[in-house]
mmCIF file of C-alpha atoms in Angstrom:
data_model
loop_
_atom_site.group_PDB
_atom_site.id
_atom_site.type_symbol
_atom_site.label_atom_id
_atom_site.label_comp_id
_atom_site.label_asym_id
_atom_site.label_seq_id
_atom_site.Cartn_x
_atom_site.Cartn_y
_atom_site.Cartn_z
ATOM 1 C CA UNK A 22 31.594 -0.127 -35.276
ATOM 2 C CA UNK A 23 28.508 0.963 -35.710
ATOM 3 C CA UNK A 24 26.865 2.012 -38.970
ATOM 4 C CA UNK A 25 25.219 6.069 -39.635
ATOM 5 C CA UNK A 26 21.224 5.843 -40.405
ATOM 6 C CA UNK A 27 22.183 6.798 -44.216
ATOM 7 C CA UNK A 28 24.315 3.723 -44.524
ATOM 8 C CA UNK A 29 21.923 1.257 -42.688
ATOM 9 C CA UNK A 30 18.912 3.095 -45.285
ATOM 10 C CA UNK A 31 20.968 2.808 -48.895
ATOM 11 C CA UNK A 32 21.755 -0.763 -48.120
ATOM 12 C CA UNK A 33 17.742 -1.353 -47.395
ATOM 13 C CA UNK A 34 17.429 0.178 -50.765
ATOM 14 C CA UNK A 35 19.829 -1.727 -52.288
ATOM 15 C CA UNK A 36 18.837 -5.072 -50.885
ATOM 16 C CA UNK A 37 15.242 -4.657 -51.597
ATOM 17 C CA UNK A 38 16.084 -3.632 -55.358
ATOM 18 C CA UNK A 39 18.596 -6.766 -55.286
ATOM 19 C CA UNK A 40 15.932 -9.535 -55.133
ATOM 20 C CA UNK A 41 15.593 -11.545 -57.732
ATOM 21 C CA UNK A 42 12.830 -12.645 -60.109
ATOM 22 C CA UNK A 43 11.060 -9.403 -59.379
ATOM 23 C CA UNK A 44 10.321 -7.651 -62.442
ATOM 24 C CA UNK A 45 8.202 -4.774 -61.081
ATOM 25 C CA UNK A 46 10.177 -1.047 -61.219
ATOM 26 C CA UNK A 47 10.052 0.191 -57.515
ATOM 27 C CA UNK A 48 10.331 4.181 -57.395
ATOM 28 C CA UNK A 49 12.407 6.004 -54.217
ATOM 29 C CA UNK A 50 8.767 6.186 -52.338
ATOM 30 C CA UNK A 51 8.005 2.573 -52.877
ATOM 31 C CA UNK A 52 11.152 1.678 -51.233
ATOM 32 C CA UNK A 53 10.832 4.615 -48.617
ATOM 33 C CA UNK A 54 7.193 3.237 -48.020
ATOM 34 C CA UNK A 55 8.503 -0.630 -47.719
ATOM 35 C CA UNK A 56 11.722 0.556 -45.039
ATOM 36 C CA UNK A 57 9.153 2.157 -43.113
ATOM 37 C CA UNK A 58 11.207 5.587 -43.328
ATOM 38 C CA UNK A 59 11.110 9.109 -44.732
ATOM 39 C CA UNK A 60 10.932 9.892 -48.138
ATOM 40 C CA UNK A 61 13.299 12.619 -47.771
ATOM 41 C CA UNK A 62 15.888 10.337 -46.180
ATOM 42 C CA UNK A 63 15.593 7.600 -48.496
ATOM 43 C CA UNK A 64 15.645 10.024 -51.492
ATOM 44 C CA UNK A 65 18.966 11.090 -50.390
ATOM 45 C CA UNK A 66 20.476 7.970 -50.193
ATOM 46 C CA UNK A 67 19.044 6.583 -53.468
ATOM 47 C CA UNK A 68 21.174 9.998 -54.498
ATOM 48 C CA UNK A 69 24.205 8.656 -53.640
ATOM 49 C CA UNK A 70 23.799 5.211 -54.661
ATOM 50 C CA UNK A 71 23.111 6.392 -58.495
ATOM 51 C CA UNK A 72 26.625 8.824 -57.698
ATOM 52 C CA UNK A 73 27.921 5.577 -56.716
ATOM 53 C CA UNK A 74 26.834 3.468 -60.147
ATOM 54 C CA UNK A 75 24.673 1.078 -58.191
ATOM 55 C CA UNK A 76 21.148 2.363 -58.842
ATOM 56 C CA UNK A 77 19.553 3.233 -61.950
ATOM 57 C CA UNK A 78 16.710 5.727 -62.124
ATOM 58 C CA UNK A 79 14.046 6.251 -64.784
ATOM 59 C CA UNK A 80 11.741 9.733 -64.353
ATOM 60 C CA UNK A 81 8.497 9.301 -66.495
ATOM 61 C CA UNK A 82 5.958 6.892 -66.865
ATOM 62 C CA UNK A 83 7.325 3.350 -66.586
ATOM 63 C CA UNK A 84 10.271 4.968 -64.161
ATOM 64 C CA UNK A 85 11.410 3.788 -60.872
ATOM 65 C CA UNK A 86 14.720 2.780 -59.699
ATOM 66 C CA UNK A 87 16.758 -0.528 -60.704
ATOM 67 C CA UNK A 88 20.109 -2.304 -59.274
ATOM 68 C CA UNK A 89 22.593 -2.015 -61.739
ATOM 69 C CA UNK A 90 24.999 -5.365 -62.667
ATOM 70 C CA UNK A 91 27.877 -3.587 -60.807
ATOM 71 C CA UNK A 92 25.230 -2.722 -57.997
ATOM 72 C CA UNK A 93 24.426 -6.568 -57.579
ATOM 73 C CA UNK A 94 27.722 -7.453 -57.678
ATOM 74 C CA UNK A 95 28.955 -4.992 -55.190
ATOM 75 C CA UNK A 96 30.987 -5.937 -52.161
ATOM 76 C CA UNK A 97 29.524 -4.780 -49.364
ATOM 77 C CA UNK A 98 32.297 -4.081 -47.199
ATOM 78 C CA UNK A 99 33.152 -1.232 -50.557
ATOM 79 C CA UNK A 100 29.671 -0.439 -50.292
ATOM 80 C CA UNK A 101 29.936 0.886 -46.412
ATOM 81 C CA UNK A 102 33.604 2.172 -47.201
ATOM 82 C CA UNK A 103 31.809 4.474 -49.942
ATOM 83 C CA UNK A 104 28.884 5.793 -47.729
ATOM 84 C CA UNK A 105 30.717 5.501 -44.315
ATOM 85 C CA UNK A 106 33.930 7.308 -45.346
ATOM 86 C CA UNK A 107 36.799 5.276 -44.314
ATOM 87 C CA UNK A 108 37.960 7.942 -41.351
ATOM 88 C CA UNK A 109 39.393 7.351 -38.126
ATOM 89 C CA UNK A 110 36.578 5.829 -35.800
ATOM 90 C CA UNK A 111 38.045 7.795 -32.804
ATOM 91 C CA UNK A 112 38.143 11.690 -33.183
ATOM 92 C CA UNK A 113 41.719 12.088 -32.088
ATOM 93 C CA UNK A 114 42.532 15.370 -34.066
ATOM 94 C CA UNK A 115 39.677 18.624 -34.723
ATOM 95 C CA UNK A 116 38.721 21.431 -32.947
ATOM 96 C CA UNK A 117 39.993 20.112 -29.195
ATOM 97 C CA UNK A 118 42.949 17.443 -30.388
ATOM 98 C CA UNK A 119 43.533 14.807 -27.769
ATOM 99 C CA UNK A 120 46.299 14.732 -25.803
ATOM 100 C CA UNK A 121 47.183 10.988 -26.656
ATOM 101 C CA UNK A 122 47.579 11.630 -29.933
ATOM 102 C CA UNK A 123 51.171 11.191 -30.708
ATOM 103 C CA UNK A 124 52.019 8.147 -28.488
ATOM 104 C CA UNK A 125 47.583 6.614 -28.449
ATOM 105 C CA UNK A 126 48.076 2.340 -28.852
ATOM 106 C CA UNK A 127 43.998 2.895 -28.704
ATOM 107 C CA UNK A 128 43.635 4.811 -32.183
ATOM 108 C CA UNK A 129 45.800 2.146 -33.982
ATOM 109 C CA UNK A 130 43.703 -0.650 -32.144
ATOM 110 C CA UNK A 131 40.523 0.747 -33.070
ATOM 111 C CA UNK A 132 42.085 1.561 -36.988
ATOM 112 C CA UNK A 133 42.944 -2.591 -36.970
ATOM 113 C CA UNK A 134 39.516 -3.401 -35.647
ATOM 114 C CA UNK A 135 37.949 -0.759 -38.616
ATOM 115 C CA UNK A 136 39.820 -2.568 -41.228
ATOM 116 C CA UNK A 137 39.240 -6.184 -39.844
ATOM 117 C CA UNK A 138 35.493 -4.891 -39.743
ATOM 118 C CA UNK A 139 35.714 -3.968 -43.559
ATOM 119 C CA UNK A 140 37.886 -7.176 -44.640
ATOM 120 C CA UNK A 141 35.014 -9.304 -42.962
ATOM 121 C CA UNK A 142 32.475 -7.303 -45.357
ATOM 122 C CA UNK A 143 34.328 -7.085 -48.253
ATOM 123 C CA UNK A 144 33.584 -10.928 -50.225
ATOM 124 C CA UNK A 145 29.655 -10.159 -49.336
ATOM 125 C CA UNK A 146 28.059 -8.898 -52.272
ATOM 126 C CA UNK A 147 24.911 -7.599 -52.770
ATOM 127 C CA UNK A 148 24.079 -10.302 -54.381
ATOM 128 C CA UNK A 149 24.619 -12.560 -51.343
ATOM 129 C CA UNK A 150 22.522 -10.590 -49.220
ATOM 130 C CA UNK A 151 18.799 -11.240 -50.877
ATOM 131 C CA UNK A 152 19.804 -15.158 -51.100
ATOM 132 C CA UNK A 153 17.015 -17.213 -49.527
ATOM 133 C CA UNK A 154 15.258 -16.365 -46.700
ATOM 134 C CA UNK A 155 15.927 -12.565 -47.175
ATOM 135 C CA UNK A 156 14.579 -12.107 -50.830
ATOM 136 C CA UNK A 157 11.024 -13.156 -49.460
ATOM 137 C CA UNK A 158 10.711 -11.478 -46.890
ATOM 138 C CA UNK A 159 12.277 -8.389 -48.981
ATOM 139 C CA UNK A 160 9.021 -8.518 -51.300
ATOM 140 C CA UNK A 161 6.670 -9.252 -48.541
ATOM 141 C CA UNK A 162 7.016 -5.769 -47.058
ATOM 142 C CA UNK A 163 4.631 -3.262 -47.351
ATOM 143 C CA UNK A 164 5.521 0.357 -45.368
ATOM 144 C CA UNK A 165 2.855 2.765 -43.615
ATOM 145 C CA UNK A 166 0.599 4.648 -46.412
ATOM 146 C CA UNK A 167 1.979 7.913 -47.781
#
């Protein structure tokens, strides 16, 4: 399975907000600037992550953006289910519906290997992911200039 670029991008955010002992409020460009990506794309994402009840964000002076307790306690493999959408991984019905459909053993083997995926994600939380020697190297980074 692989993951979309807006996945792989809110759990960046997420991880680098996640480290611990780091008291300094981060706003989306920060972040955006540390990943090393667009603004745009990382704004969106931050979007959906406050939707979600993970982030916190502040507008004004002594804003920015901060991992709430259900954020750090996330599972991860919830997480991806939330951003991913937990669809079918093959595209066995739409415009052009395959063939196979009604008697496919491959769209039931991918669906197992989808939900073994998720199961294997699912006691990581957020938490776990900035434990040592993540968490330094989260706070070491420092993205291209604006």
């Amino acid at each position: 399975m692989r993951l979309t670029k807006f996945t792989d991008l809110a759990l960046r955010a997420v991880m680098r907000l996640a480290v611990p002992g780091t008291s300094e409020s981060l706003t989306t460009r920060e972040v955006a600037q540390a990943m090393d990506v667009s603004y745009a794309h990382m704004a969106k994402a931050v979007a959906r992550l406050q939707a979600l009840g993970v982030v916190e964000a502040r507008r004004g002076r002594g804003g920015g953006l901060a991992l709430t307790e259900a954020g750090r306690s996330a599972s991860v493999g919830r997480l991806v289910r939330e951003l991913e959408g937990d669809g079918e991984v093959a595209a066995c019905e739409g415009d052009a519906p395959c063939p196979l459909r009604g008697a496919c053993r491959l769209r039931h083997a991918l669906r197992d290997a989808q939900q073994a995926f998720y199961a294997t994600l699912d006691p990581l939380t957020v938490r776990d992911l900035v434990a040592s020697p993540t968490g330094p190297v989260l706070i070491g980074l420092v993205g291209r200039a604006p």
